[in-house]
Amino acid sequence: MQAAIPLPSPGTSVRSRAVVYERPGGPEVLRVMRVDTPWPRGREVRVRVVAAGLQPWDLAQRSGWFALGRDDDAFRPRPLGCDFAGIVEAVGDNVRDLLPGDEVLGWSDTGAHREHVVVPEAQLVRRPAGLSWIQAAALVASGQSALAALEALGVAPGDRLLVHGAAGGVGSMAVQLARLRGAQVVGTAREANHDYLRALGATPVRYGEGLLARLHALLPSGADAALDAAGGEAALQASLALVPDPARIGSLVDFARAEAAGARPLRVRCERRRLLALAQFAGSGRLHVHVRRVFDLVDAAAAHRALAQGHGCGKIVLWMGRPAAPAAATRRRHRRLA
Ligand SMILES: NC(=O)c1ccc[n+]([C@@H]2O[C@H](COP(=O)([O-])OP(=O)(O)OC[C@H]3O[C@@H](n4cnc5c(N)ncnc54)[C@H](OP(=O)(O)O)[C@@H]3O)[C@@H](O)[C@H]2O)c1
């Protein structure tokens, strides 16, 4: 039997486990340590995280890909992660639509590979019935990136869309969302993922040497738009050869290369309206969230190693554990006390 979620005393912070990196480096710099998460104020919500997505961005951050500041000695352990699904534990005074016990998914700007987060109410939506915890956690960031990319490229009914890296976390969402918009999709992937891509509604094509010739055979009159979720010179060159308008070529990976070619660098910021749309698609079964592998929070380093292999279909998710939601009467009483 699950232990009921312990409702906290109003005003108290909570100390719970988080994955942090102690310094930039390989997966060995990851530690699980206890960190404090404050009581939510105003329109903030404190969520007990059940599961959280892992993205290449987490690996880039951990390895010190971005500027860390002037003084490495000042480096403090930092949490990783962005998207999560969990149970509302406490709400700020001005939160009106959520109560302790509500099941939500959302994103955090202060890490999500942790057992508790505090986020603005505007960064959460309710978990749809029918979407499992791990699927809900895996949907948020990749789904948003895919949807934002399709919006930026203006993908519309009848378009022929080329997706590079179509089997990955972002690519698999982009394929399905483009199909929902009425586009035809050709997606690049390893042969091992071709059946998966067919099941999502795309025509698969192997990347690597000879890619352009294979694409010309599948798309003899070219494509209308291309989304690069893989990176590399070959992906961009193939897109430029097939899509006449470079403004309809976007890269989530190679910004400098895309800009130099007149294509679009795609830097995505999460927006609640997109998350609402994604939750609706996934909740109604029109968008399938495929989870490649689930790792316990304490096995975060193994999860990072698995993602770093750079191949596979769908998402990798970290599991924090699921407490039972409090009973409705307890939730109402807690709301009055808070
Ligand atoms: N700019 C932004 O705001 C933003 C947002 C989200 C993601 N991203 C970036 O987008 C990229 C994809 O993210 P993701 O979460 O989808 O990663 P992912 O889950 O690791 O997927 C990447 C996929 O690329 C495929 N792949 C590997 N080498 C390839 C190649 N040479 N050609 C074509 N496909 C290849 C792999 O599938 P196979 O097994 O078929 O090889 C893999 O599934 C990452 O670089 C990420 O950092 C950027």
Coordinates of C-alpha atoms and ligand atoms in Angstrom, one line a residue:
M1 CA 0.0 0.0 0.0
Q2 CA 1.3 3.5 -0.8
A3 CA 1.9 5.9 2.1
A4 CA -0.4 8.9 1.9
I5 CA 1.2 12.2 0.9
P6 CA 2.2 13.9 4.1
L7 CA 0.5 17.3 4.1
P8 CA 3.0 19.9 5.4
S9 CA 2.3 22.5 8.1
P10 CA 1.5 25.8 6.4
G11 CA 4.6 28.0 6.0
T12 CA 7.2 25.2 6.2
S13 CA 9.8 24.4 3.7
V14 CA 10.5 20.8 2.9
R15 CA 13.8 19.0 2.7
S16 CA 13.9 16.3 0.1
R17 CA 16.2 14.6 -2.5
A18 CA 17.4 16.2 -5.6
V19 CA 19.9 15.3 -8.3
V20 CA 22.6 18.0 -8.5
Y21 CA 25.9 18.3 -10.3
E22 CA 28.7 19.3 -8.0
R23 CA 30.9 20.7 -10.8
P24 CA 30.8 20.5 -14.6
G25 CA 31.8 17.1 -15.9
G26 CA 30.7 13.6 -16.8
P27 CA 27.8 11.6 -15.2
E28 CA 30.2 10.9 -12.3
V29 CA 29.7 14.5 -11.0
L30 CA 26.0 13.8 -10.3
R31 CA 25.0 13.5 -6.6
V32 CA 21.7 12.9 -4.9
M33 CA 21.5 15.3 -2.0
R34 CA 18.8 16.8 0.2
V35 CA 17.8 20.3 -0.6
D36 CA 15.2 22.7 0.8
T37 CA 12.1 23.7 -1.2
P38 CA 10.2 26.7 0.3
W39 CA 6.5 27.1 1.0
P40 CA 4.8 28.5 -2.1
R41 CA 3.8 32.2 -2.0
G42 CA 1.3 34.2 -4.0
R43 CA 0.5 32.3 -7.2
E44 CA 3.1 29.6 -6.6
V45 CA 2.4 25.9 -6.2
R46 CA 4.6 23.3 -4.4
V47 CA 4.5 20.0 -6.2
R48 CA 5.6 16.6 -5.0
V49 CA 7.3 15.4 -8.2
V50 CA 6.5 11.8 -9.2
A51 CA 8.5 11.6 -12.5
A52 CA 10.6 14.0 -14.6
G53 CA 11.9 14.0 -18.1
L54 CA 15.6 13.9 -19.1
Q55 CA 16.8 15.8 -22.1
P56 CA 20.1 16.4 -24.0
W57 CA 20.0 19.9 -22.5
D58 CA 20.5 18.4 -19.0
L59 CA 23.6 16.6 -20.3
A60 CA 24.9 19.8 -21.9
Q61 CA 24.4 21.7 -18.6
R62 CA 26.0 19.1 -16.5
S63 CA 29.1 19.0 -18.8
G64 CA 29.6 22.7 -18.6
W65 CA 28.5 23.5 -22.1
F66 CA 27.3 27.0 -21.1
A67 CA 29.2 29.8 -19.4
L68 CA 29.4 29.1 -15.7
G69 CA 30.6 32.6 -14.5
R70 CA 34.0 34.0 -13.7
D71 CA 34.9 32.0 -10.6
D72 CA 34.7 28.2 -10.7
D73 CA 35.4 28.2 -7.0
A74 CA 32.0 29.8 -6.5
F75 CA 30.3 26.9 -8.2
R76 CA 27.6 25.4 -6.1
P77 CA 25.7 22.2 -6.6
R78 CA 22.9 22.9 -9.1
P79 CA 19.8 20.9 -9.8
L80 CA 19.0 19.7 -13.3
G81 CA 15.8 19.0 -15.2
C82 CA 12.9 20.9 -16.6
D83 CA 9.7 18.9 -17.1
F84 CA 7.9 16.9 -14.5
A85 CA 4.6 15.4 -13.4
G86 CA 3.5 15.3 -9.8
I87 CA 0.9 15.9 -7.1
V88 CA 0.2 19.4 -5.7
E89 CA 1.3 19.5 -2.1
A90 CA 0.7 23.1 -1.1
V91 CA -0.6 26.3 -2.8
G92 CA 0.1 30.0 -2.3
D93 CA -2.6 32.4 -1.1
N94 CA -3.5 33.6 -4.6
V95 CA -3.8 30.2 -6.3
R96 CA -7.4 29.6 -7.2
D97 CA -7.5 26.6 -9.6
L98 CA -5.4 24.0 -7.8
L99 CA -5.7 22.2 -4.5
P100 CA -3.4 19.9 -2.6
G101 CA -3.8 16.5 -4.1
D102 CA -4.4 17.7 -7.7
E103 CA -2.3 15.8 -10.3
V104 CA -0.4 18.1 -12.7
L105 CA 2.4 18.3 -15.2
G106 CA 4.5 21.3 -15.9
W107 CA 8.0 22.8 -16.1
S108 CA 10.4 24.3 -13.6
D109 CA 13.1 26.9 -14.1
T110 CA 15.0 25.7 -11.0
G111 CA 15.4 22.0 -11.8
A112 CA 12.9 19.1 -11.8
H113 CA 15.1 16.1 -11.0
R114 CA 14.1 16.5 -7.4
E115 CA 11.2 15.4 -5.2
H116 CA 9.8 18.9 -4.7
V117 CA 9.5 22.0 -6.9
V118 CA 7.9 25.3 -6.4
V119 CA 6.6 26.8 -9.7
P120 CA 4.1 29.5 -10.8
E121 CA 0.6 28.1 -11.3
A122 CA 0.9 29.3 -14.9
Q123 CA 3.5 26.6 -15.5
L124 CA 1.2 23.7 -14.7
V125 CA -1.8 22.0 -16.3
R126 CA -3.8 19.1 -15.0
R127 CA -2.7 15.5 -15.8
P128 CA -5.3 14.1 -18.2
A129 CA -6.9 10.8 -17.3
G130 CA -5.3 8.1 -19.4
L131 CA -1.8 9.6 -19.4
S132 CA 0.5 7.7 -17.1
W133 CA 2.8 9.5 -14.7
I134 CA 5.9 8.7 -16.8
Q135 CA 4.2 9.7 -20.1
A136 CA 3.0 13.0 -18.5
A137 CA 6.6 13.8 -17.4
A138 CA 8.0 12.9 -20.8
L139 CA 5.5 15.1 -22.7
V140 CA 6.2 18.6 -21.5
A141 CA 9.6 19.7 -22.8
S142 CA 9.9 17.6 -26.0
G143 CA 6.2 18.2 -26.9
Q144 CA 6.7 21.9 -26.5
S145 CA 9.8 21.9 -28.6
A146 CA 8.2 20.0 -31.3
L147 CA 5.0 22.1 -31.3
A148 CA 6.9 25.4 -31.2
A149 CA 9.1 24.2 -34.1
L150 CA 6.1 23.3 -36.3
E151 CA 4.5 26.7 -35.4
A152 CA 7.7 28.5 -36.4
L153 CA 7.9 26.6 -39.7
G154 CA 4.2 27.1 -40.4
V155 CA 3.5 23.4 -41.0
A156 CA 0.0 23.2 -42.5
P157 CA -2.3 20.6 -44.2
G158 CA -0.8 19.1 -47.3
D159 CA 2.8 20.1 -46.5
R160 CA 5.6 17.6 -47.0
L161 CA 7.8 17.8 -43.9
L162 CA 11.2 16.3 -43.5
V163 CA 12.2 15.6 -39.9
H164 CA 15.9 14.8 -39.0
G165 CA 16.2 12.7 -35.8
A166 CA 12.5 11.7 -36.1
A167 CA 12.6 8.8 -33.6
G168 CA 14.0 10.8 -30.6
G169 CA 12.1 12.6 -27.9
V170 CA 11.4 15.7 -29.9
G171 CA 11.3 14.1 -33.3
S172 CA 8.7 11.5 -32.4
M173 CA 6.4 14.3 -31.1
A174 CA 7.1 16.4 -34.2
V175 CA 6.1 13.6 -36.5
Q176 CA 2.8 13.0 -34.8
L177 CA 1.9 16.7 -34.3
A178 CA 2.7 17.3 -38.0
R179 CA 0.5 14.4 -39.0
L180 CA -2.3 15.8 -36.8
R181 CA -1.9 19.1 -38.8
G182 CA -2.4 17.1 -42.0
A183 CA 1.2 17.1 -43.2
Q184 CA 3.0 14.2 -44.8
V185 CA 6.2 13.4 -43.0
V186 CA 9.5 11.8 -44.0
G187 CA 11.7 11.1 -41.0
T188 CA 15.4 10.1 -40.7
A189 CA 16.3 7.4 -38.2
R190 CA 18.4 4.2 -37.8
E191 CA 16.8 1.2 -39.4
A192 CA 16.1 -0.2 -36.0
N193 CA 13.6 2.6 -35.5
H194 CA 11.8 2.4 -38.9
D195 CA 8.9 0.4 -37.8
Y196 CA 8.4 2.8 -34.9
L197 CA 8.3 5.7 -37.3
R198 CA 5.9 3.9 -39.6
A199 CA 3.6 3.4 -36.6
L200 CA 3.7 7.1 -35.9
G201 CA 2.6 7.8 -39.5
A202 CA 6.0 8.8 -41.0
T203 CA 7.9 7.4 -44.0
P204 CA 11.3 6.4 -42.5
V205 CA 14.6 6.9 -44.2
R206 CA 18.1 5.9 -43.1
Y207 CA 20.5 8.7 -42.3
G208 CA 24.2 8.5 -43.2
E209 CA 26.0 8.2 -46.6
G210 CA 23.6 8.5 -49.5
L211 CA 20.9 10.3 -47.6
L212 CA 20.2 12.9 -50.2
A213 CA 19.7 10.3 -53.0
R214 CA 17.3 8.3 -50.8
L215 CA 15.4 11.5 -50.0
H216 CA 15.2 12.5 -53.7
A217 CA 13.7 9.0 -54.4
L218 CA 11.1 9.5 -51.7
L219 CA 10.4 13.2 -52.4
P220 CA 11.0 13.6 -56.1
S221 CA 9.5 17.1 -56.1
G222 CA 11.1 18.2 -52.8
A223 CA 9.7 19.1 -49.5
D224 CA 7.9 22.2 -48.1
A225 CA 9.6 22.4 -44.7
A226 CA 12.3 20.6 -42.7
L227 CA 13.0 20.3 -39.0
D228 CA 16.4 19.3 -37.8
A229 CA 16.4 17.6 -34.4
A230 CA 19.6 15.7 -35.0
G231 CA 22.3 18.3 -36.1
G232 CA 25.2 18.0 -38.4
E233 CA 26.2 19.2 -41.8
A234 CA 24.4 16.4 -43.7
A235 CA 21.0 17.2 -42.2
L236 CA 21.2 20.8 -43.1
Q237 CA 22.6 20.2 -46.6
A238 CA 19.7 17.7 -47.3
S239 CA 17.2 20.2 -46.1
L240 CA 18.6 23.0 -48.3
A241 CA 18.6 20.7 -51.3
L242 CA 14.9 19.7 -50.8
V243 CA 13.2 22.8 -49.4
P244 CA 13.1 25.9 -51.7
D245 CA 12.4 28.4 -48.9
P246 CA 15.2 28.4 -46.3
A247 CA 12.8 30.3 -43.9
R248 CA 10.9 27.0 -43.7
I249 CA 14.0 25.1 -42.5
G250 CA 14.6 25.1 -38.8
S251 CA 17.3 23.6 -36.5
L252 CA 16.9 22.9 -32.8
V253 CA 20.5 21.9 -32.7
D254 CA 22.9 23.8 -35.1
F255 CA 22.1 27.4 -34.6
A256 CA 25.2 28.9 -36.2
R257 CA 25.0 26.6 -39.2
A258 CA 21.3 27.3 -39.7
E259 CA 21.8 31.0 -39.5
A260 CA 24.7 31.0 -41.9
A261 CA 22.5 29.2 -44.5
G262 CA 19.5 31.6 -44.0
A263 CA 17.5 28.9 -42.1
R264 CA 16.0 29.3 -38.7
P265 CA 17.7 28.6 -35.4
L266 CA 14.8 27.4 -33.1
R267 CA 15.2 28.4 -29.5
V268 CA 12.1 27.2 -27.7
R269 CA 10.6 28.7 -24.5
C270 CA 7.8 26.8 -22.8
E271 CA 4.3 28.2 -22.9
R272 CA 1.2 27.1 -21.1
R273 CA -1.1 27.3 -24.1
R274 CA 1.1 24.7 -25.8
L275 CA 1.1 22.5 -22.8
L276 CA -2.7 22.6 -22.7
A277 CA -2.9 21.6 -26.3
L278 CA -0.4 18.8 -25.8
A279 CA -2.2 17.5 -22.8
Q280 CA -5.4 17.4 -24.7
F281 CA -3.8 15.5 -27.6
A282 CA -2.1 13.0 -25.4
G283 CA -5.1 12.7 -23.0
S284 CA -7.4 11.9 -26.0
G285 CA -5.0 9.3 -27.4
R286 CA -4.1 11.3 -30.5
L287 CA -0.5 11.8 -29.4
H288 CA 1.4 8.9 -28.1
V289 CA 4.2 9.5 -25.6
H290 CA 6.7 6.7 -26.0
V291 CA 9.0 6.2 -23.0
R292 CA 12.3 4.5 -23.9
R293 CA 13.5 3.8 -20.3
V294 CA 12.7 4.7 -16.7
F295 CA 15.4 5.1 -14.1
D296 CA 15.0 5.7 -10.4
L297 CA 16.2 9.1 -9.2
V298 CA 19.2 7.5 -7.5
D299 CA 20.3 6.1 -10.9
A300 CA 20.4 9.5 -12.5
A301 CA 24.0 8.9 -13.7
A302 CA 23.0 5.7 -15.5
A303 CA 20.1 7.7 -17.1
H304 CA 22.6 10.3 -18.3
R305 CA 24.8 7.6 -19.8
A306 CA 21.9 6.0 -21.6
L307 CA 20.8 9.3 -23.2
A308 CA 24.4 10.2 -24.1
Q309 CA 24.4 7.2 -26.4
G310 CA 22.4 9.4 -28.8
H311 CA 20.2 6.7 -30.2
G312 CA 16.8 5.1 -29.5
C313 CA 13.2 6.1 -29.7
G314 CA 11.2 8.2 -27.3
K315 CA 12.1 9.6 -23.9
I316 CA 14.1 8.7 -20.8
V317 CA 12.4 9.5 -17.5
L318 CA 13.5 9.7 -13.9
W319 CA 11.1 8.2 -11.3
M320 CA 10.8 9.8 -7.9
G321 CA 8.0 7.6 -6.6
R322 CA 4.3 8.1 -6.2
P323 CA 2.7 8.8 -2.8
A324 CA -1.1 8.5 -2.6
A325 CA -3.0 11.7 -2.9
P326 CA -4.7 13.0 0.3
A327 CA -8.4 12.4 0.7
A328 CA -10.7 15.2 -0.5
A329 CA -11.8 16.2 3.1
T330 CA -8.1 16.6 4.1
R331 CA -7.4 18.7 1.0
R332 CA -10.3 21.0 1.8
R333 CA -9.2 21.4 5.5
H334 CA -5.7 22.0 4.4
R335 CA -6.8 24.7 2.0
R336 CA -8.6 26.5 4.8
L337 CA -5.5 26.3 7.0
A338 CA -3.1 27.5 4.3
Ligands
LIG1 N1 16.7 24.6 -29.3 C1 15.9 24.1 -28.4 O1 15.1 24.9 -27.8 C2 15.8 22.6 -28.2 C3 14.7 22.0 -27.5 C4 14.7 20.7 -27.4 C5 15.7 19.9 -27.9 N2 16.7 20.5 -28.6 C6 17.8 19.7 -29.2 O2 17.2 18.8 -30.1 C7 18.0 17.6 -30.2 C8 17.1 16.4 -30.1 O3 16.6 16.3 -28.8 P1 15.9 15.0 -28.3 O4 15.4 15.2 -26.9 O5 14.9 14.5 -29.4 O6 17.1 14.0 -28.3 P2 17.1 12.4 -28.3 O7 15.9 11.8 -27.7 O8 18.4 11.9 -27.9 O9 16.9 12.1 -29.9 C9 17.9 12.3 -30.8 C10 17.6 11.3 -32.0 O10 18.5 11.6 -33.0 C11 18.7 10.3 -33.7 N3 20.0 10.5 -34.4 C12 21.3 10.3 -33.9 N4 22.2 10.6 -34.9 C13 21.5 11.0 -36.0 C14 21.8 11.4 -37.3 N5 23.1 11.5 -37.7 N6 20.8 11.8 -38.1 C15 19.5 11.7 -37.8 N7 19.1 11.3 -36.6 C16 20.1 10.9 -35.7 C17 18.7 9.2 -32.7 O11 17.8 8.2 -33.2 P3 18.4 6.9 -34.0 O12 18.3 5.8 -32.9 O13 17.5 6.7 -35.1 O14 19.8 7.2 -34.3 C18 17.9 9.9 -31.5 O15 16.7 9.2 -31.2 C19 19.1 17.7 -29.1 O16 20.3 18.1 -29.7 C20 18.5 18.7 -28.2 O17 19.5 19.4 -27.4 C21 16.8 21.8 -28.7

